[in-house]
mmCIF file of C-alpha atoms in Angstrom:
data_model
loop_
_atom_site.group_PDB
_atom_site.id
_atom_site.type_symbol
_atom_site.label_atom_id
_atom_site.label_comp_id
_atom_site.label_asym_id
_atom_site.label_seq_id
_atom_site.Cartn_x
_atom_site.Cartn_y
_atom_site.Cartn_z
ATOM 1 C CA MET A 1 39.299 80.392 25.595
ATOM 2 C CA PRO A 2 39.382 76.194 25.358
ATOM 3 C CA VAL A 3 36.768 74.389 26.379
ATOM 4 C CA LEU A 4 36.121 71.928 28.770
ATOM 5 C CA LYS A 5 33.745 69.001 28.780
ATOM 6 C CA PHE A 6 33.145 66.890 31.179
ATOM 7 C CA ARG A 7 31.052 63.785 31.491
ATOM 8 C CA VAL A 8 28.731 63.128 34.680
ATOM 9 C CA TYR A 9 27.847 59.591 35.043
ATOM 10 C CA TRP A 10 24.701 58.781 37.476
ATOM 11 C CA GLU A 11 27.248 56.977 40.175
ATOM 12 C CA GLU A 12 23.764 53.548 40.299
ATOM 13 C CA ASP A 13 24.165 53.647 36.010
ATOM 14 C CA GLU A 14 26.526 54.902 34.049
ATOM 15 C CA SER A 15 24.938 54.334 31.103
ATOM 16 C CA VAL A 16 22.354 57.692 32.364
ATOM 17 C CA TYR A 17 24.970 60.582 31.617
ATOM 18 C CA ARG A 18 25.157 64.176 30.611
ATOM 19 C CA ASP A 19 28.536 66.183 29.322
ATOM 20 C CA ILE A 20 28.743 69.781 30.591
ATOM 21 C CA ALA A 21 30.635 72.334 28.666
ATOM 22 C CA ILE A 22 32.514 74.309 30.645
ATOM 23 C CA LYS A 23 35.064 77.192 30.734
ATOM 24 C CA PRO A 24 38.242 76.881 32.331
ATOM 25 C CA ASN A 25 37.691 80.439 34.297
ATOM 26 C CA GLN A 26 33.846 79.249 35.261
ATOM 27 C CA THR A 27 33.491 78.236 38.785
ATOM 28 C CA PHE A 28 32.974 74.949 40.515
ATOM 29 C CA LEU A 29 29.584 76.755 41.977
ATOM 30 C CA ALA A 30 28.348 77.012 37.831
ATOM 31 C CA PHE A 31 29.278 74.199 37.507
ATOM 32 C CA HIS A 32 26.662 72.789 40.505
ATOM 33 C CA GLN A 33 24.213 74.351 39.351
ATOM 34 C CA ALA A 34 24.976 73.062 35.139
ATOM 35 C CA ILE A 35 24.464 69.505 36.673
ATOM 36 C CA LEU A 36 21.458 70.204 38.746
ATOM 37 C CA GLN A 37 19.683 71.636 35.867
ATOM 38 C CA ALA A 38 21.517 68.830 33.683
ATOM 39 C CA PHE A 39 19.822 66.169 35.713
ATOM 40 C CA GLU A 40 16.265 68.313 36.313
ATOM 41 C CA PHE A 41 17.246 68.464 40.102
ATOM 42 C CA ASP A 42 16.147 71.529 42.033
ATOM 43 C CA SER A 43 18.599 73.853 44.796
ATOM 44 C CA LYS A 44 17.573 72.743 47.620
ATOM 45 C CA HIS A 45 20.419 70.688 48.844
ATOM 46 C CA LYS A 46 23.920 70.744 49.774
ATOM 47 C CA ALA A 47 26.339 69.655 47.541
ATOM 48 C CA THR A 48 30.228 68.759 47.396
ATOM 49 C CA PHE A 49 33.204 68.166 44.887
ATOM 50 C CA PHE A 50 36.042 65.822 45.474
ATOM 51 C CA ARG A 51 39.181 65.537 43.487
ATOM 52 C CA SER A 52 39.486 62.241 42.384
ATOM 53 C CA ASN A 53 41.775 59.831 41.048
ATOM 54 C CA ASP A 54 41.522 56.955 37.961
ATOM 55 C CA ASN A 55 40.065 54.397 41.033
ATOM 56 C CA TRP A 56 37.607 56.810 42.709
ATOM 57 C CA GLN A 57 39.117 57.855 45.717
ATOM 58 C CA ARG A 58 38.016 60.562 47.177
ATOM 59 C CA GLY A 59 40.626 63.610 47.084
ATOM 60 C CA ARG A 60 40.566 67.596 47.822
ATOM 61 C CA GLU A 61 37.093 68.795 48.332
ATOM 62 C CA ILE A 62 35.274 71.405 46.812
ATOM 63 C CA ILE A 63 32.154 72.312 48.680
ATOM 64 C CA LEU A 64 29.354 74.629 48.341
ATOM 65 C CA GLU A 65 29.490 76.668 51.325
ATOM 66 C CA ALA A 66 31.497 76.771 54.139
ATOM 67 C CA ASP A 67 30.977 74.766 57.485
ATOM 68 C CA ASN A 68 32.665 73.696 60.089
ATOM 69 C CA GLN A 69 33.495 69.977 60.167
ATOM 70 C CA PRO A 70 37.681 68.707 60.900
ATOM 71 C CA ARG A 71 39.522 67.613 57.272
ATOM 72 C CA LYS A 72 42.913 66.287 56.908
ATOM 73 C CA ALA A 73 42.642 69.202 54.408
ATOM 74 C CA GLU A 74 41.563 72.864 54.058
ATOM 75 C CA PRO A 75 38.163 72.858 51.301
ATOM 76 C CA LEU A 76 37.594 74.593 48.580
ATOM 77 C CA LEU A 77 34.751 76.768 47.854
ATOM 78 C CA MET A 78 32.833 76.439 45.172
ATOM 79 C CA ALA A 79 32.001 80.117 44.408
ATOM 80 C CA ASP A 80 35.742 81.177 44.788
ATOM 81 C CA THR A 81 37.410 78.299 42.863
ATOM 82 C CA VAL A 82 37.688 78.029 38.749
ATOM 83 C CA ILE A 83 37.693 74.471 37.647
ATOM 84 C CA ALA A 84 41.218 75.535 35.920
ATOM 85 C CA VAL A 85 42.599 75.357 39.064
ATOM 86 C CA ALA A 86 41.326 71.477 40.161
ATOM 87 C CA VAL A 87 41.915 70.212 37.045
ATOM 88 C CA LYS A 88 45.463 68.910 37.030
ATOM 89 C CA ASP A 89 45.823 66.246 34.127
ATOM 90 C CA PRO A 90 44.093 65.190 31.293
ATOM 91 C CA ASN A 91 41.889 62.497 32.374
ATOM 92 C CA GLN A 92 41.312 64.466 35.829
ATOM 93 C CA LYS A 93 38.274 63.061 37.715
ATOM 94 C CA PHE A 94 35.581 64.218 40.296
ATOM 95 C CA ILE A 95 33.528 62.588 41.711
ATOM 96 C CA TYR A 96 30.503 65.491 42.962
ATOM 97 C CA LEU A 97 27.923 64.248 45.856
ATOM 98 C CA TYR A 98 24.269 65.911 46.091
ATOM 99 C CA ASP A 99 21.382 66.109 49.060
ATOM 100 C CA PHE A 100 23.415 64.358 51.912
ATOM 101 C CA ALA A 101 20.752 62.954 53.201
ATOM 102 C CA LYS A 102 19.896 60.690 49.628
ATOM 103 C CA ASN A 103 23.248 60.509 48.632
ATOM 104 C CA TRP A 104 22.934 61.081 44.896
ATOM 105 C CA SER A 105 26.550 60.557 44.152
ATOM 106 C CA PHE A 106 27.717 61.025 40.196
ATOM 107 C CA LEU A 107 31.092 60.282 38.225
ATOM 108 C CA VAL A 108 32.883 63.298 37.270
ATOM 109 C CA GLU A 109 35.635 62.977 33.940
ATOM 110 C CA LEU A 110 37.056 65.634 31.798
ATOM 111 C CA ILE A 111 36.285 63.694 28.427
ATOM 112 C CA GLY A 112 37.601 66.151 25.932
ATOM 113 C CA VAL A 113 39.221 70.141 25.261
ATOM 114 C CA SER A 114 38.128 72.242 22.749
ATOM 115 C CA LYS A 115 40.609 75.091 21.500
ATOM 116 C CA ASP A 116 37.832 76.966 20.770
ATOM 117 C CA GLU A 117 33.967 77.769 22.277
ATOM 118 C CA ASN A 118 31.000 78.117 20.599
ATOM 119 C CA ASN A 119 29.734 81.406 20.551
ATOM 120 C CA LYS A 120 26.094 80.357 20.250
ATOM 121 C CA ILE A 121 26.534 78.836 23.431
ATOM 122 C CA VAL A 122 25.979 80.184 27.109
ATOM 123 C CA TYR A 123 28.493 78.455 29.663
ATOM 124 C CA PRO A 124 28.546 75.981 31.341
ATOM 125 C CA ALA A 125 26.126 74.129 29.230
ATOM 126 C CA CYS A 126 24.619 70.829 28.895
ATOM 127 C CA VAL A 127 26.038 69.311 24.892
ATOM 128 C CA ARG A 128 24.762 65.934 25.423
ATOM 129 C CA LYS A 129 22.304 63.959 27.032
ATOM 130 C CA GLU A 130 22.073 59.676 27.517
ATOM 131 C CA GLY A 131 19.584 58.088 29.366
ATOM 132 C CA LEU A 132 16.456 58.792 32.032
ATOM 133 C CA ALA A 133 17.637 61.166 34.754
ATOM 134 C CA PRO A 134 16.702 59.577 38.049
ATOM 135 C CA SER A 135 13.622 61.393 39.664
ATOM 136 C CA GLN A 136 14.888 63.033 42.719
ATOM 137 C CA TYR A 137 11.884 62.346 44.821
ATOM 138 C CA GLY A 138 10.827 59.790 43.672
ATOM 139 C CA THR A 139 7.771 58.098 41.617
ATOM 140 C CA LYS A 140 5.088 61.162 43.059
ATOM 141 C CA GLY A 141 7.954 63.750 41.708
ATOM 142 C CA LEU A 142 7.699 61.418 38.161
ATOM 143 C CA VAL A 143 4.289 61.858 37.618
ATOM 144 C CA GLY A 144 3.113 64.000 40.016
ATOM 145 C CA ASP A 145 -0.494 65.516 39.450
ATOM 146 C CA LYS A 146 -1.221 61.869 37.261
ATOM 147 C CA LEU A 147 -0.508 60.416 40.409
ATOM 148 C CA VAL A 148 -3.438 61.937 41.908
ATOM 149 C CA GLU A 149 -5.851 61.854 38.700
ATOM 150 C CA MET A 150 -4.992 58.284 38.014
ATOM 151 C CA GLU A 151 -6.315 57.633 41.710
ATOM 152 C CA GLU A 152 -9.281 59.719 41.306
ATOM 153 C CA LYS A 153 -10.070 58.241 38.422
ATOM 154 C CA TYR A 154 -9.917 54.438 38.445
ATOM 155 C CA ASP A 155 -11.152 55.383 42.753
ATOM 156 C CA LEU A 156 -7.694 53.387 44.332
ATOM 157 C CA ASN A 157 -8.704 55.133 47.668
ATOM 158 C CA LYS A 158 -12.371 53.740 47.276
ATOM 159 C CA GLU A 159 -13.818 52.385 50.521
ATOM 160 C CA GLY A 160 -15.594 49.462 50.755
ATOM 161 C CA MET A 161 -12.399 47.422 49.694
ATOM 162 C CA ASP A 162 -11.274 44.161 51.856
ATOM 163 C CA ALA A 163 -7.437 43.835 52.967
ATOM 164 C CA ASP A 164 -6.576 42.585 49.703
ATOM 165 C CA GLY A 165 -8.049 45.667 47.289
ATOM 166 C CA PHE A 166 -10.826 43.656 46.035
ATOM 167 C CA GLY A 167 -14.541 45.019 46.251
ATOM 168 C CA GLU A 168 -17.809 43.444 45.969
ATOM 169 C CA GLU A 169 -18.768 43.833 42.594
ATOM 170 C CA GLY A 170 -18.037 40.883 40.874
ATOM 171 C CA GLU A 171 -19.559 38.284 42.951
ATOM 172 C CA GLU A 172 -22.648 36.604 41.275
ATOM 173 C CA SER A 173 -23.534 34.021 44.062
ATOM 174 C CA ASP A 174 -25.098 36.805 45.977
ATOM 175 C CA ALA A 175 -26.734 38.714 42.557
ATOM 176 C CA LEU A 176 -28.097 35.618 41.471
ATOM 177 C CA GLY A 177 -29.298 34.289 44.061
ATOM 178 C CA GLY A 178 -26.796 30.984 44.668
ATOM 179 C CA ASP A 179 -24.260 29.664 42.462
ATOM 180 C CA GLY A 180 -26.214 30.404 39.453
ATOM 181 C CA ALA A 181 -26.356 27.888 37.508
ATOM 182 C CA GLU A 182 -29.629 26.863 38.319
ATOM 183 C CA GLU A 183 -30.697 30.056 36.277
ATOM 184 C CA PHE A 184 -28.766 28.974 32.548
ATOM 185 C CA GLY A 185 -29.751 25.985 31.240
ATOM 186 C CA ALA A 186 -33.025 25.437 33.616
ATOM 187 C CA GLU A 187 -35.542 26.028 29.920
ATOM 188 C CA GLU A 188 -34.282 24.587 27.387
ATOM 189 C CA ASP A 189 -35.724 25.484 23.817
ATOM 190 C CA ASN A 190 -36.507 22.332 21.518
ATOM 191 C CA SER A 191 -37.924 24.435 18.813
ATOM 192 C CA PHE A 192 -34.900 23.399 16.660
#
């Protein structure tokens, strides 16, 4: 059976992409799950595919689950739609949207067709990764517990900080009584 290879670009930075190999008889639901896994996203949010043309204009929609949204054309369901049904030309493109609140957008492009599948690969499979995947939930999601460790190690939430984030440590004038100039150089050593 032939295998289709799609390049999935993160819309914000086209140098960040994943190549996913999938069989034509597999569903868009499997494709959706492969994209999430390749970019290390969770599967807690809604998603949709749009068929697209060379100008990245949105065409027929392939949705994750049925909804009652009015559309010009009845959408297809990911679980019921195999990839082969939506691939109409050798340069087929799709737009993939995930988490409508955050509006993660990915540009999907068919970049190759293999005549034979590799028996050592379980399809769909991410066969190439380029660039650092964006963090789904921002910086805290990226560093997780490390941020807490940093706050504790460097005492970033320390009480006694002024509005600019500076504490009292290092203010020598109070510790030395005045500006500290008399303490140094007041006694001269003439033993040389």
